[in-house]
């Protein structure tokens, strides 16, 4: 399709020739090639959040490929509502590559049908060649998905596992966006990542800091929900398959001190002033003996894991929060698959909480009694959250 100017020049040339006159006209040259693979899709553009309210607008993304003989000509985008009889020039696109071209029309409203075509334009002589066909797009209603419901945060070693649920949005949901909202006392709204499931692991979280998160749902048309409620968590160091001997058999390896990093050996002598507890075993059974001001309490009921992180089944049970009362400074009997919560004092006389989950009570090849266990330690002072926070 040529422009009106090119068509008018051609008509004038033919009319004059029919009268027998000789006319010399400017050589307009060959018109440019036609754009290829024109397409248009509806989307919704998120502009930000006002509090927890998502703010945005509908849009249409128009894409095409340059002509095969493209010589860096620009492209003009024409559009109209279906109810209108006249196309209008809505954009001139100069930033195009061989890989493709795009333009986003944000001047659209819900519940309308829009039509578009694109023309390759030689600006030197104003010649145009339009795409072989037009595309039409229907913009849907302004309905957006419901906000997901934040569930919990499971504290891991230098990581946090977030969970949420969504019973309102159904099959039209595309993905979830996770936002970081807090680190310690500072607040943010940082796009942390996306997932199509209802869980997310933040592997950039560092032990001992409080992190906050909110989640937004995105449907298949790009509509973004309001933000969920905020959930908070504090990562803490942990270790698995630690081994400590009974004091009666190997006293030099019978004591334990919670460490802010699993890289530091927590096993100390059972007589060390640094020991926070030690293991003892005799004919009366196995027991943990608190030392140097440490207090201990058995977490109620059998546990299946130190923490119920990613991949844990629905029956997983862990010591998620330190009990508020019931601590003792005397020996406490221990059993496999039970967890024990400790309250220890740091150098500033502030309480920290740790948990030990017993895997095995047994002996080595030499007959020395031992305990194999998992442990975690909350480096944030006076914070009872051990692995999971609602």
XYZ file of C-alpha atoms in Angstrom:
390
model
C 0.000 0.000 0.000
C 1.457 3.391 -0.981
C 0.829 6.664 0.748
C -1.689 9.212 -0.538
C 1.161 11.366 -1.855
C 2.638 8.527 -3.886
C -0.773 7.521 -5.227
C -1.615 11.131 -6.139
C 1.657 11.548 -8.021
C 1.039 8.352 -9.962
C -2.534 9.409 -10.831
C -1.321 12.802 -12.066
C 1.278 11.129 -14.262
C -1.283 8.816 -15.866
C -3.800 11.622 -16.465
C -1.210 13.817 -18.164
C 0.033 10.992 -20.347
C -3.540 10.339 -21.492
C -3.699 13.919 -22.797
C -0.655 13.371 -24.940
C 1.613 15.744 -23.029
C 5.122 14.901 -22.014
C 5.585 15.333 -18.253
C 8.725 14.910 -16.199
C 8.155 13.975 -12.550
C 10.529 13.396 -9.683
C 11.696 9.803 -9.372
C 10.144 8.616 -6.154
C 12.150 5.380 -6.225
C 10.925 1.952 -5.151
C 8.669 1.908 -2.099
C 10.076 0.115 0.978
C 9.192 -3.487 1.795
C 6.235 -4.438 3.970
C 6.574 -5.271 7.688
C 6.196 -8.979 8.438
C 4.556 -11.133 11.133
C 2.482 -8.379 12.672
C 0.956 -9.349 16.002
C -0.705 -7.627 18.962
C -1.413 -8.846 22.488
C -3.202 -7.344 25.453
C -1.239 -6.837 28.675
C -1.524 -4.945 31.948
C 1.328 -2.649 32.971
C 2.178 -2.434 36.662
C 3.271 1.090 37.553
C 3.885 0.461 41.246
C 2.082 0.073 44.557
C 0.275 2.590 46.714
C 0.598 0.900 50.076
C -0.502 -2.637 49.217
C -2.710 -1.487 46.307
C -1.406 -2.336 42.817
C -1.444 0.651 40.449
C -1.334 0.131 36.677
C -3.109 0.376 33.356
C -4.163 -1.755 30.372
C -1.983 -1.771 27.245
C -1.521 -3.506 23.894
C 1.905 -4.767 22.825
C 2.352 -4.606 19.020
C 5.222 -6.581 17.478
C 6.486 -7.179 13.935
C 9.554 -8.033 11.892
C 11.257 -5.646 9.439
C 10.936 -6.407 5.708
C 13.462 -8.788 4.217
C 15.039 -5.903 2.276
C 14.976 -3.506 5.221
C 17.319 -0.552 4.858
C 16.903 1.027 8.315
C 13.629 2.730 7.404
C 11.412 3.801 10.301
C 7.975 2.349 11.022
C 4.659 4.095 11.562
C 2.062 2.458 13.768
C -1.603 3.155 13.017
C -4.505 2.274 15.254
C -8.172 2.848 15.952
C -11.081 1.595 17.965
C -13.127 -0.880 16.011
C -16.090 1.477 16.240
C -14.118 4.215 14.432
C -13.858 4.402 10.648
C -10.495 6.190 10.532
C -7.021 4.976 11.491
C -4.743 7.472 13.243
C -0.978 7.598 13.398
C -0.166 6.688 17.016
C 3.615 6.243 16.906
C 6.770 6.366 14.809
C 9.223 3.648 15.813
C 12.894 4.235 15.095
C 14.493 1.794 17.561
C 14.141 -1.461 15.652
C 16.494 -4.375 14.965
C 16.616 -7.316 12.595
C 15.376 -9.462 15.486
C 12.112 -7.552 15.672
C 10.250 -4.389 16.574
C 7.788 -3.499 19.308
C 5.506 -0.716 20.429
C 3.277 -0.555 23.518
C 0.005 1.324 23.157
C -1.089 2.501 26.605
C -3.902 4.694 25.311
C -6.483 1.919 25.593
C -9.507 1.310 27.798
C -11.153 -1.872 29.156
C -13.898 -3.661 27.199
C -12.914 -2.332 23.757
C -11.671 -3.787 20.455
C -8.660 -2.072 18.837
C -7.231 -2.539 15.337
C -3.662 -1.864 14.211
C -1.412 -1.953 11.176
C 2.224 -0.917 10.691
C 3.869 0.748 7.683
C 7.527 0.811 6.694
C 8.333 4.453 5.901
C 11.075 5.993 3.769
C 11.231 9.442 5.341
C 13.366 10.799 2.472
C 10.402 10.779 0.076
C 7.596 9.884 2.511
C 6.774 6.601 0.835
C 5.033 3.952 2.952
C 4.296 0.262 2.565
C 1.911 -1.132 5.096
C 1.677 -4.622 6.557
C -0.329 -7.143 4.549
C -3.073 -7.313 7.163
C -4.463 -5.651 10.247
C -4.592 -7.155 13.727
C -7.334 -6.680 16.285
C -7.222 -7.013 20.073
C -10.022 -7.062 22.615
C -9.202 -5.498 25.973
C -10.924 -7.337 28.835
C -12.641 -5.915 31.882
C -10.548 -4.321 34.603
C -10.940 -7.304 36.995
C -7.680 -8.342 38.664
C -6.689 -11.422 40.701
C -7.110 -11.618 44.447
C -4.093 -11.180 46.677
C -2.526 -14.448 47.891
C -2.621 -15.254 51.601
C 0.812 -15.316 53.238
C 1.280 -18.443 55.328
C 4.690 -18.924 56.910
C 8.458 -18.517 56.785
C 10.748 -21.436 57.576
C 14.159 -20.319 58.823
C 17.108 -22.157 57.261
C 20.873 -21.638 57.354
C 21.440 -18.380 55.416
C 18.088 -18.848 53.688
C 14.342 -18.498 54.253
C 11.579 -20.669 52.805
C 8.336 -18.726 52.198
C 4.922 -20.306 51.855
C 1.532 -18.890 50.917
C -1.799 -20.196 49.693
C -4.248 -19.037 47.047
C -7.749 -20.455 46.958
C -9.378 -17.627 44.994
C -7.706 -17.304 41.596
C -8.051 -20.699 39.892
C -6.655 -21.715 36.497
C -6.254 -18.209 35.067
C -3.250 -17.513 37.269
C 0.163 -17.207 35.595
C 2.667 -16.712 38.410
C 3.465 -15.093 41.748
C 5.881 -12.228 42.373
C 7.792 -12.149 45.669
C 8.762 -8.761 47.086
C 11.349 -8.145 49.784
C 9.844 -5.580 52.170
C 12.186 -5.445 55.152
C 15.772 -6.071 56.277
C 16.179 -5.380 59.991
C 14.719 -1.944 60.645
C 14.843 -0.791 57.010
C 11.829 -1.126 54.713
C 11.889 -1.797 50.966
C 9.727 -2.899 48.072
C 12.191 -4.915 46.004
C 11.230 -7.392 43.279
C 12.964 -10.497 44.624
C 11.789 -13.187 42.216
C 8.898 -15.055 40.565
C 7.488 -18.573 40.744
C 4.488 -20.537 39.479
C 4.205 -22.413 42.801
C 3.171 -21.361 46.304
C 6.652 -21.472 47.811
C 9.917 -19.578 47.355
C 13.420 -19.868 48.862
C 15.368 -16.664 49.465
C 18.972 -17.861 49.333
C 20.349 -14.326 49.719
C 19.098 -13.931 53.290
C 21.837 -13.822 55.938
C 21.741 -15.348 59.388
C 20.669 -13.131 62.255
C 18.735 -10.488 60.264
C 14.966 -10.070 60.162
C 13.531 -10.191 56.629
C 10.015 -9.280 55.511
C 8.145 -10.409 52.393
C 4.894 -9.803 50.520
C 3.533 -11.707 47.522
C 1.435 -10.606 44.535
C -0.473 -12.811 42.082
C -0.315 -12.247 38.297
C -2.958 -13.674 35.958
C -2.475 -14.844 32.358
C -3.242 -11.339 31.031
C -0.656 -9.665 33.245
C -3.071 -8.200 35.814
C -1.330 -7.858 39.186
C -3.101 -8.324 42.499
C -2.679 -6.268 45.617
C 0.131 -7.351 47.928
C -0.363 -10.038 50.538
C 0.138 -9.451 54.217
C 3.752 -9.225 55.330
C 5.526 -12.270 56.732
C 8.790 -12.105 58.684
C 11.621 -14.552 59.246
C 15.150 -14.738 60.656
C 17.632 -17.220 59.132
C 19.872 -19.052 61.598
C 22.825 -21.450 61.332
C 22.191 -25.163 61.537
C 24.053 -28.419 61.063
C 23.116 -32.051 60.597
C 24.616 -35.311 61.859
C 26.695 -33.706 64.631
C 28.305 -36.191 67.028
C 29.006 -35.826 70.746
C 30.309 -38.513 73.128
C 29.110 -39.314 76.608
C 31.137 -37.575 79.314
C 31.855 -40.885 81.054
C 33.549 -42.302 77.917
C 35.189 -39.406 76.016
C 35.060 -36.297 78.222
C 37.126 -34.180 75.777
C 34.360 -34.504 73.154
C 31.282 -34.528 75.343
C 30.493 -30.805 75.569
C 28.689 -28.526 73.118
C 28.471 -24.799 72.446
C 26.067 -23.283 69.918
C 27.953 -21.409 67.195
C 26.852 -18.557 64.896
C 28.307 -20.529 61.960
C 28.468 -24.244 61.267
C 32.026 -23.634 60.060
C 33.097 -23.364 63.724
C 33.420 -26.641 65.615
C 30.778 -26.671 68.372
C 32.212 -29.699 70.214
C 34.209 -28.829 73.340
C 35.305 -30.634 76.477
C 32.553 -31.460 78.928
C 34.489 -29.583 81.615
C 35.117 -26.458 79.515
C 33.774 -23.140 80.840
C 32.668 -22.526 77.229
C 30.397 -25.590 77.194
C 26.686 -24.840 77.302
C 25.721 -28.475 77.847
C 27.230 -31.951 77.826
C 26.002 -35.483 77.204
C 26.022 -38.051 80.003
C 25.128 -41.737 79.933
C 24.989 -44.430 82.609
C 22.767 -47.254 83.747
C 19.925 -44.812 84.428
C 19.843 -43.651 80.776
C 20.902 -40.784 78.490
C 20.648 -37.162 79.530
C 21.712 -33.654 78.614
C 23.244 -31.653 81.443
C 22.972 -27.838 81.069
C 26.169 -25.955 81.999
C 27.249 -22.397 82.754
C 23.801 -20.818 83.057
C 22.141 -22.707 80.170
C 18.472 -23.682 80.478
C 16.711 -26.462 78.556
C 13.162 -27.698 77.877
C 11.838 -30.631 75.844
C 9.811 -29.489 72.843
C 6.371 -31.104 73.172
C 5.913 -34.273 71.138
C 7.968 -36.211 68.630
C 9.513 -34.246 65.737
C 10.308 -35.523 62.244
C 12.907 -32.924 61.230
C 14.982 -30.042 62.500
C 13.113 -27.731 60.104
C 10.379 -28.350 57.535
C 12.020 -26.723 54.532
C 11.444 -27.066 50.757
C 10.308 -30.538 49.770
C 9.038 -31.462 53.241
C 5.859 -33.524 53.239
C 2.645 -32.497 54.936
C 3.399 -34.605 58.020
C 6.682 -32.838 58.743
C 6.901 -31.577 62.332
C 9.714 -29.465 63.749
C 10.460 -27.245 66.732
C 9.468 -23.956 65.162
C 9.343 -21.624 68.126
C 10.960 -21.731 71.559
C 8.475 -22.412 74.377
C 7.792 -19.472 76.656
C 8.177 -21.449 79.898
C 9.246 -24.769 81.409
C 13.017 -24.359 81.193
C 15.269 -26.081 83.728
C 18.937 -25.951 84.668
C 19.095 -29.564 85.817
C 19.688 -32.684 83.644
C 16.989 -33.682 81.164
C 16.463 -37.182 79.724
C 16.820 -37.441 75.951
C 15.274 -39.767 73.369
C 15.676 -40.202 69.579
C 13.331 -38.147 67.353
C 12.682 -35.591 70.086
C 13.839 -31.977 70.067
C 15.234 -29.956 72.963
C 15.206 -26.179 73.112
C 17.996 -24.298 74.884
C 18.115 -20.783 76.267
C 21.699 -19.512 76.557
C 23.277 -16.194 77.523
C 25.647 -14.292 75.244
C 28.502 -11.992 76.306
C 26.001 -9.133 76.689
C 23.760 -11.181 79.000
C 21.083 -11.482 76.320
C 19.181 -14.697 75.704
C 19.558 -16.728 72.517
C 17.639 -19.849 71.616
C 18.938 -23.056 70.081
C 17.424 -26.432 69.308
C 18.850 -29.953 69.227
C 16.994 -32.823 67.536
C 18.297 -36.256 68.451
C 18.755 -38.680 65.555
C 20.478 -41.579 67.303
C 21.679 -42.749 70.711
C 24.243 -45.530 70.393
C 27.914 -46.401 70.591
C 30.983 -46.600 68.353
C 33.178 -49.627 67.562
C 35.086 -49.120 70.821
C 31.901 -49.178 72.872
C 31.887 -45.436 73.617
C 28.371 -44.056 74.021
C 27.477 -41.213 71.681
C 24.615 -39.107 70.338
C 24.103 -38.044 66.716
C 21.920 -34.972 66.352
C 20.951 -31.933 64.267
C 21.076 -28.433 65.698
C 20.210 -24.823 64.918
C 20.890 -21.562 66.723
C 19.043 -18.256 66.607
C 21.745 -15.573 66.390
C 19.186 -12.775 66.885
C 19.017 -11.970 70.605
C 15.742 -12.649 72.448
C 14.084 -14.015 69.285
C 12.230 -17.287 69.984
C 11.740 -18.152 66.291
C 13.653 -21.358 65.622
C 12.579 -22.314 62.115
C 9.056 -21.237 61.230
C 7.067 -18.037 61.742
C 3.410 -17.506 60.937
